[in-house]
Amino acid sequence: MINFALEVGPTATPEAVMFWILAPIAVAAAAGMIFAKKAVHSALLLAWVMITLAIFYIAQDALFLGIVQIVVYTGAVMMLFLFILMLVGVDSSDSLVENIRGLRPASIVAAVGLGGLLVSLIGRATLGTDVVGLSAANSGGNVQGIAEELFTKYVWAFEVVSALLITAALGAMVLAHSSVIKSRTAQRDQSIARFRGASLANAAGLPSSGVFSRHNAVDVPALLPDGTPAPTSISKTLEARGDMLSSKPFELEEKEAEED
Amino acid sequence: MDVSNYVYLSALLFTIGAIGVVVRRNAIVIFMCVELMLNAANLAFVTFSRIHGNLSGQVASFFTMVVAACEVVVGLAIIVAIYRSRRSASVDDASLLKR
Amino acid sequence: MLTSPKLDYALLAPILIILATAILGVLVEAFIKQALRARLQLTISLAGIVIAFEQLYRVRNQGSSMAAITSVSIDGAGIFLQGTILVLAFVGILLIADQDHFAPQASALPGSIEEAAALESGRAQTEVFPLTLFAVSGMMLFPVATDFITLFVALEVLSLPLYLMAGLSRRRRLLSQEAALKYFLLGAYSSAFFLFGAALLYGYSGSLSLNGLTDAIHGGGGNDVFLLLGIAFVSVGLLFKVGAVPFHSWTPDVYQGAPTPITGFMAAATKAAAFGATMRIFYVGLDAAQWSWKPIISVIAVVTMLFGAIAAISQRDIKRILAFSSIAHAGFLLTAVVSLNQSGLAALLFYSVAYGLATLGAFGVVTLIRDSAGEVSDINRWLGLGKKSPLIAATMSLFLLSFAGIPLTSGFVGKFAIFSAAYESGNIYLVVVGVLASAIAVFFYLRIILMLFFADASNDSVSVVIPPLLTRVAIFLSAIVTILLGLAPSILFDVAQNFAYFIR
């Protein structure tokens, strides 16, 4: 089996090089994610961060997890995000003007505070134990090692997670699935209904829009379905100049009922 | 270089995600920042797993991924439902619940 | 080679029965036709809960910390809380059974033709029943979980169905969807904090279980920074779930927006589960480090009690009043957590039952007060209802008096137990603040009772509808238990004291 196991303790130079190249990029991508105007850019930057993390996992002897991170987290979860973004708000861009006054500076202070606190506290931590490294735990292979823990120690949590999966599927269906209330009439039924109707006037189907329009001049207002002129169909300038013609002569006269 | 650099990175990413939740207004982007926080926790788990030499951290990471996937499904379903009602995914517009 | 693990199925059976019932409910959704579903789901759910409770009763004197290898610890407190959650779920499902509160088709836009058509055709969103049962299974797992993976999984299993159901209200759908979104975003945020805290505690102790954490604290090997940060972050997640200050901001909005039966269920059962888990983490896992977390949690308890009591005074919407009151009660329960003694645990167990049933009853009564447009939750429109419907108003008053802690109700016994536990542990100031907060709270509870009985009936069209049978049963049960536990508390209190122990 391919041995990615790197030196334990102070990590060896190849890992250090990789870390110091990728980690700043990951942080920059994360920061870009929270500042990007377009949501799709945020999603792509997050996908980049996740791939970087997958590389870190592989470098730290978590081979299975690294691959699962790429396949499941980046490949499934982030793609789901992108799909939903496309459905919901691909052209929605957050205006970066903040409504709540004082939230921007307050959150910057909080960011610096929390980040500084965490980093400084962790910096003082000497971790207590030496780095043991995973070469012993991975001695049978990383996948086998995880399998052993997963199916013996954590088997109960593993089974309960299935409840979570069912809930997710059920919930998505509840919120998104509309069951058909009335069955739609099929083409054959519609055709029969047309010919069995009271008059054959519409046997060939109703005329499409525009069939009965009598003009297309720019100074005559269009007619609404009930026969009244539409006020918004004429440029306001023409209306103000008094150049609007009446649409009366163009309206259809009422026909008397035909004798069959 | 020290293995604890990974822990710093994880703390930094966590902080960035935590701030992102507060600053952004698009519900989907807020949720993506929460995902970033979960990923940061995963990185911490994997690093500590390497430090302590047992695989429990990796198993925890694995469970986190499963749980995050389910949460994403439910969360995005709720967001899509809101979007369809309001034609907007911005949390500013969702302001019926005021004092 | 892997040896197959030994699970103690008898002890795990209650959770498994609920899960099986939930899955059966999902199958009913898939295969049974619409007209039969509602009654079938109701029957299955109630039967499942009864069977699970019976199994729980059968194993009540057993206990084991190896029931699922290292994941759960079935002990007295765990069994009692599981029983509590089952009882609360039973009453909650009786309230949920009135499908009038839920949108007929959640995917139809509010106010659209599809929704009108769905209403006419008598559709009902009966998926609520299996979702509730999944939430119940998560709630039953949360107080007995002993390692952070199981805790996190249980937290999510109990939360996700609640996020979904909060958005399913029939009337004022937009408000309901907004409540669901808010609950979801804030809930996911706090779960992420919980997880990071778990990672830091793992970093400190090298083990994911609470026992491993205690051993590491005793051993003193790890670095305290990780321990403190881990405790802080884990507490954020837990305090969010119980609605303590400063993580309470979701409570009024979600309680107001969600369908009332779901609000009642959420308020009652989630608190029981979350406080059980909090107790276990702090007693079993972090007992040795108590001087790290006790001061902060005490301060949070004080602030929560006072904030809940004071903020409710200016509210006009009954659901928001009950939400702030539940924040105050979370403060009282945190006082029990801080006491760190066995009487504190017993008091918490008793209080969960008393408060849970009173909450369910109160929200049940809220569902009954309606006008032509739906539920009326503005208490200014409740004036004089006591004259029109004295029985319902009296029941509501009973629940409000129980919240206030007036003697002869279960709430009084619960509060007394908590305060004596706090006194025993030497936290006198908590007792003082608790009594003060209760006194402030009495003000707004009494105001509602006065508005119900001693004001003139307004000309509004607000009235109390004839309760559907199941709602009537639910309110009746809650009221009976509230009075019973007030008059003869030892029925439950002795049981709680017998069961108030954790197995490491």
PDB file of C-alpha atoms in Angstrom, chain C residues 23-178:
ATOM      1  CA  ILE C  23     -39.477   4.160   9.592  1.00  0.00           C
ATOM      2  CA  LEU C  24     -42.860   2.435   9.549  1.00  0.00           C
ATOM      3  CA  GLY C  25     -44.399   5.897   9.335  1.00  0.00           C
ATOM      4  CA  VAL C  26     -42.229   6.701   6.338  1.00  0.00           C
ATOM      5  CA  LEU C  27     -43.381   3.503   4.663  1.00  0.00           C
ATOM      6  CA  VAL C  28     -46.981   4.441   5.356  1.00  0.00           C
ATOM      7  CA  GLU C  29     -46.326   7.757   3.638  1.00  0.00           C
ATOM      8  CA  ALA C  30     -44.989   5.934   0.644  1.00  0.00           C
ATOM      9  CA  PHE C  31     -47.537   3.207   0.192  1.00  0.00           C
ATOM     10  CA  ILE C  32     -50.837   4.042   1.850  1.00  0.00           C
ATOM     11  CA  LYS C  33     -53.288   6.269   0.081  1.00  0.00           C
ATOM     12  CA  GLN C  34     -53.942   9.782   1.266  1.00  0.00           C
ATOM     13  CA  ALA C  35     -57.309   9.307   2.887  1.00  0.00           C
ATOM     14  CA  LEU C  36     -56.157   6.707   5.384  1.00  0.00           C
ATOM     15  CA  ARG C  37     -52.816   8.182   6.237  1.00  0.00           C
ATOM     16  CA  ALA C  38     -53.602  10.600   9.012  1.00  0.00           C
ATOM     17  CA  ARG C  39     -55.378   8.177  11.301  1.00  0.00           C
ATOM     18  CA  LEU C  40     -52.953   5.383  10.568  1.00  0.00           C
ATOM     19  CA  GLN C  41     -49.928   7.560  11.295  1.00  0.00           C
ATOM     20  CA  LEU C  42     -51.468   8.767  14.518  1.00  0.00           C
ATOM     21  CA  THR C  43     -52.198   5.239  15.662  1.00  0.00           C
ATOM     22  CA  ILE C  44     -48.786   3.959  14.735  1.00  0.00           C
ATOM     23  CA  SER C  45     -47.012   6.835  16.442  1.00  0.00           C
ATOM     24  CA  LEU C  46     -48.950   6.558  19.679  1.00  0.00           C
ATOM     25  CA  ALA C  47     -48.612   2.777  19.706  1.00  0.00           C
ATOM     26  CA  GLY C  48     -44.875   3.050  19.118  1.00  0.00           C
ATOM     27  CA  ILE C  49     -44.468   5.456  21.997  1.00  0.00           C
ATOM     28  CA  VAL C  50     -46.485   3.260  24.332  1.00  0.00           C
ATOM     29  CA  ILE C  51     -44.494   0.160  23.407  1.00  0.00           C
ATOM     30  CA  ALA C  52     -41.210   2.007  23.848  1.00  0.00           C
ATOM     31  CA  PHE C  53     -42.314   3.287  27.253  1.00  0.00           C
ATOM     32  CA  GLU C  54     -43.331  -0.198  28.304  1.00  0.00           C
ATOM     33  CA  GLN C  55     -39.947  -1.553  27.317  1.00  0.00           C
ATOM     34  CA  LEU C  56     -38.264   1.307  29.154  1.00  0.00           C
ATOM     35  CA  TYR C  57     -40.288   0.515  32.241  1.00  0.00           C
ATOM     36  CA  ARG C  58     -39.239  -3.081  32.024  1.00  0.00           C
ATOM     37  CA  VAL C  59     -35.526  -2.241  32.079  1.00  0.00           C
ATOM     38  CA  ARG C  60     -35.820   0.641  34.499  1.00  0.00           C
ATOM     39  CA  ASN C  61     -33.726  -0.955  37.193  1.00  0.00           C
ATOM     40  CA  GLN C  62     -30.978  -2.101  34.927  1.00  0.00           C
ATOM     41  CA  GLY C  63     -28.146   0.069  33.948  1.00  0.00           C
ATOM     42  CA  SER C  64     -25.049  -0.315  31.929  1.00  0.00           C
ATOM     43  CA  SER C  65     -22.391   1.846  30.495  1.00  0.00           C
ATOM     44  CA  MET C  66     -21.530  -0.716  27.868  1.00  0.00           C
ATOM     45  CA  ALA C  67     -24.888  -0.967  26.170  1.00  0.00           C
ATOM     46  CA  ALA C  68     -23.450   0.273  22.891  1.00  0.00           C
ATOM     47  CA  ILE C  69     -19.759  -0.230  23.552  1.00  0.00           C
ATOM     48  CA  THR C  70     -18.701   3.235  24.688  1.00  0.00           C
ATOM     49  CA  SER C  71     -21.360   5.314  23.007  1.00  0.00           C
ATOM     50  CA  VAL C  72     -24.204   5.375  25.511  1.00  0.00           C
ATOM     51  CA  SER C  73     -24.588   4.950  29.208  1.00  0.00           C
ATOM     52  CA  ILE C  74     -28.042   3.794  30.261  1.00  0.00           C
ATOM     53  CA  ASP C  75     -28.311   4.836  33.865  1.00  0.00           C
ATOM     54  CA  GLY C  76     -31.006   6.109  36.194  1.00  0.00           C
ATOM     55  CA  ALA C  77     -30.957   9.690  34.994  1.00  0.00           C
ATOM     56  CA  GLY C  78     -30.887   8.540  31.414  1.00  0.00           C
ATOM     57  CA  ILE C  79     -33.835   6.199  31.847  1.00  0.00           C
ATOM     58  CA  PHE C  80     -35.853   8.833  33.678  1.00  0.00           C
ATOM     59  CA  LEU C  81     -35.200  11.404  30.973  1.00  0.00           C
ATOM     60  CA  GLN C  82     -36.028   8.953  28.219  1.00  0.00           C
ATOM     61  CA  GLY C  83     -39.291   8.233  29.986  1.00  0.00           C
ATOM     62  CA  THR C  84     -39.966  11.938  30.342  1.00  0.00           C
ATOM     63  CA  ILE C  85     -39.339  12.519  26.668  1.00  0.00           C
ATOM     64  CA  LEU C  86     -41.653   9.660  25.738  1.00  0.00           C
ATOM     65  CA  VAL C  87     -44.446  11.069  27.892  1.00  0.00           C
ATOM     66  CA  LEU C  88     -43.934  14.550  26.456  1.00  0.00           C
ATOM     67  CA  ALA C  89     -43.870  13.093  22.960  1.00  0.00           C
ATOM     68  CA  PHE C  90     -47.134  11.271  23.609  1.00  0.00           C
ATOM     69  CA  VAL C  91     -48.887  14.444  24.691  1.00  0.00           C
ATOM     70  CA  GLY C  92     -47.170  16.379  21.911  1.00  0.00           C
ATOM     71  CA  ILE C  93     -48.418  13.988  19.252  1.00  0.00           C
ATOM     72  CA  LEU C  94     -51.931  14.322  20.633  1.00  0.00           C
ATOM     73  CA  LEU C  95     -51.620  18.047  19.955  1.00  0.00           C
ATOM     74  CA  ILE C  96     -49.959  17.563  16.563  1.00  0.00           C
ATOM     75  CA  ALA C  97     -52.772  15.238  15.517  1.00  0.00           C
ATOM     76  CA  ASP C  98     -54.950  18.259  14.832  1.00  0.00           C
ATOM     77  CA  GLN C  99     -53.686  18.738  11.317  1.00  0.00           C
ATOM     78  CA  ASP C 100     -55.435  22.052  11.096  1.00  0.00           C
ATOM     79  CA  HIS C 101     -52.222  23.725  12.198  1.00  0.00           C
ATOM     80  CA  PHE C 102     -50.121  22.421   9.375  1.00  0.00           C
ATOM     81  CA  ALA C 103     -50.001  23.481   5.784  1.00  0.00           C
ATOM     82  CA  PRO C 104     -51.823  21.003   3.596  1.00  0.00           C
ATOM     83  CA  GLN C 105     -48.979  20.925   1.141  1.00  0.00           C
ATOM     84  CA  ALA C 106     -45.700  22.438   2.214  1.00  0.00           C
ATOM     85  CA  SER C 107     -44.379  22.787  -1.304  1.00  0.00           C
ATOM     86  CA  ALA C 108     -47.296  24.903  -2.452  1.00  0.00           C
ATOM     87  CA  LEU C 109     -46.634  28.612  -2.316  1.00  0.00           C
ATOM     88  CA  PRO C 110     -48.561  30.381   0.410  1.00  0.00           C
ATOM     89  CA  GLY C 111     -51.709  31.900  -1.011  1.00  0.00           C
ATOM     90  CA  SER C 112     -51.463  30.152  -4.338  1.00  0.00           C
ATOM     91  CA  ILE C 113     -54.027  28.158  -6.257  1.00  0.00           C
ATOM     92  CA  GLU C 114     -52.265  24.895  -5.453  1.00  0.00           C
ATOM     93  CA  GLU C 115     -52.598  25.586  -1.779  1.00  0.00           C
ATOM     94  CA  ALA C 116     -56.296  26.328  -2.120  1.00  0.00           C
ATOM     95  CA  ALA C 117     -56.751  23.156  -4.114  1.00  0.00           C
ATOM     96  CA  ALA C 118     -54.848  21.154  -1.541  1.00  0.00           C
ATOM     97  CA  LEU C 119     -56.988  22.587   1.239  1.00  0.00           C
ATOM     98  CA  GLU C 120     -60.151  21.703  -0.605  1.00  0.00           C
ATOM     99  CA  SER C 121     -59.106  18.194  -1.366  1.00  0.00           C
ATOM    100  CA  GLY C 122     -58.463  17.564   2.291  1.00  0.00           C
ATOM    101  CA  ARG C 123     -54.787  16.804   1.930  1.00  0.00           C
ATOM    102  CA  ALA C 124     -52.673  16.840   5.022  1.00  0.00           C
ATOM    103  CA  GLN C 125     -48.952  16.872   5.476  1.00  0.00           C
ATOM    104  CA  THR C 126     -48.840  13.692   7.506  1.00  0.00           C
ATOM    105  CA  GLU C 127     -45.069  13.418   7.231  1.00  0.00           C
ATOM    106  CA  VAL C 128     -45.112  15.407  10.438  1.00  0.00           C
ATOM    107  CA  PHE C 129     -45.612  12.198  12.407  1.00  0.00           C
ATOM    108  CA  PRO C 130     -42.491  10.316  11.302  1.00  0.00           C
ATOM    109  CA  LEU C 131     -40.499  13.540  11.531  1.00  0.00           C
ATOM    110  CA  THR C 132     -41.652  13.985  15.123  1.00  0.00           C
ATOM    111  CA  LEU C 133     -40.687  10.415  15.918  1.00  0.00           C
ATOM    112  CA  PHE C 134     -37.216  10.887  14.460  1.00  0.00           C
ATOM    113  CA  ALA C 135     -36.843  13.968  16.609  1.00  0.00           C
ATOM    114  CA  VAL C 136     -37.984  11.931  19.615  1.00  0.00           C
ATOM    115  CA  SER C 137     -35.374   9.264  18.922  1.00  0.00           C
ATOM    116  CA  GLY C 138     -32.688  11.934  18.798  1.00  0.00           C
ATOM    117  CA  MET C 139     -34.002  13.420  22.017  1.00  0.00           C
ATOM    118  CA  MET C 140     -33.875  10.024  23.691  1.00  0.00           C
ATOM    119  CA  LEU C 141     -30.310   9.463  22.563  1.00  0.00           C
ATOM    120  CA  PHE C 142     -28.974  12.892  23.533  1.00  0.00           C
ATOM    121  CA  PRO C 143     -29.128  12.537  27.341  1.00  0.00           C
ATOM    122  CA  VAL C 144     -27.589   9.059  27.386  1.00  0.00           C
ATOM    123  CA  ALA C 145     -24.760   9.650  24.933  1.00  0.00           C
ATOM    124  CA  THR C 146     -21.292   9.462  26.396  1.00  0.00           C
ATOM    125  CA  ASP C 147     -19.018  10.294  23.589  1.00  0.00           C
ATOM    126  CA  PHE C 148     -18.858  13.367  21.470  1.00  0.00           C
ATOM    127  CA  ILE C 149     -19.602  11.645  18.200  1.00  0.00           C
ATOM    128  CA  THR C 150     -22.863  10.244  19.556  1.00  0.00           C
ATOM    129  CA  LEU C 151     -23.669  13.567  21.202  1.00  0.00           C
ATOM    130  CA  PHE C 152     -23.186  15.431  17.937  1.00  0.00           C
ATOM    131  CA  VAL C 153     -25.160  12.891  15.917  1.00  0.00           C
ATOM    132  CA  ALA C 154     -27.985  12.921  18.465  1.00  0.00           C
ATOM    133  CA  LEU C 155     -27.993  16.723  18.494  1.00  0.00           C
ATOM    134  CA  GLU C 156     -28.446  16.790  14.743  1.00  0.00           C
ATOM    135  CA  VAL C 157     -31.010  13.982  14.690  1.00  0.00           C
ATOM    136  CA  LEU C 158     -33.166  15.867  17.152  1.00  0.00           C
ATOM    137  CA  SER C 159     -32.694  19.237  15.477  1.00  0.00           C
ATOM    138  CA  LEU C 160     -33.186  18.604  11.783  1.00  0.00           C
ATOM    139  CA  PRO C 161     -36.835  17.472  11.999  1.00  0.00           C
ATOM    140  CA  LEU C 162     -37.601  20.467  14.223  1.00  0.00           C
ATOM    141  CA  TYR C 163     -36.081  22.857  11.692  1.00  0.00           C
ATOM    142  CA  LEU C 164     -38.299  21.328   9.033  1.00  0.00           C
ATOM    143  CA  MET C 165     -41.465  21.287  11.065  1.00  0.00           C
ATOM    144  CA  ALA C 166     -41.076  24.879  12.175  1.00  0.00           C
ATOM    145  CA  GLY C 167     -41.790  25.956   8.607  1.00  0.00           C
ATOM    146  CA  LEU C 168     -44.997  24.026   8.119  1.00  0.00           C
ATOM    147  CA  SER C 169     -47.554  26.313   9.680  1.00  0.00           C
ATOM    148  CA  ARG C 170     -50.829  26.643   7.828  1.00  0.00           C
ATOM    149  CA  ARG C 171     -51.565  30.251   8.621  1.00  0.00           C
ATOM    150  CA  ARG C 172     -48.962  32.993   8.424  1.00  0.00           C
ATOM    151  CA  ARG C 173     -46.762  30.740   6.347  1.00  0.00           C
ATOM    152  CA  LEU C 174     -44.215  33.420   5.530  1.00  0.00           C
ATOM    153  CA  LEU C 175     -43.614  34.020   9.223  1.00  0.00           C
ATOM    154  CA  SER C 176     -43.310  30.307   9.755  1.00  0.00           C
ATOM    155  CA  GLN C 177     -40.806  29.839   6.951  1.00  0.00           C
ATOM    156  CA  GLU C 178     -38.781  32.713   8.276  1.00  0.00           C
TER     157      GLU C 178
END
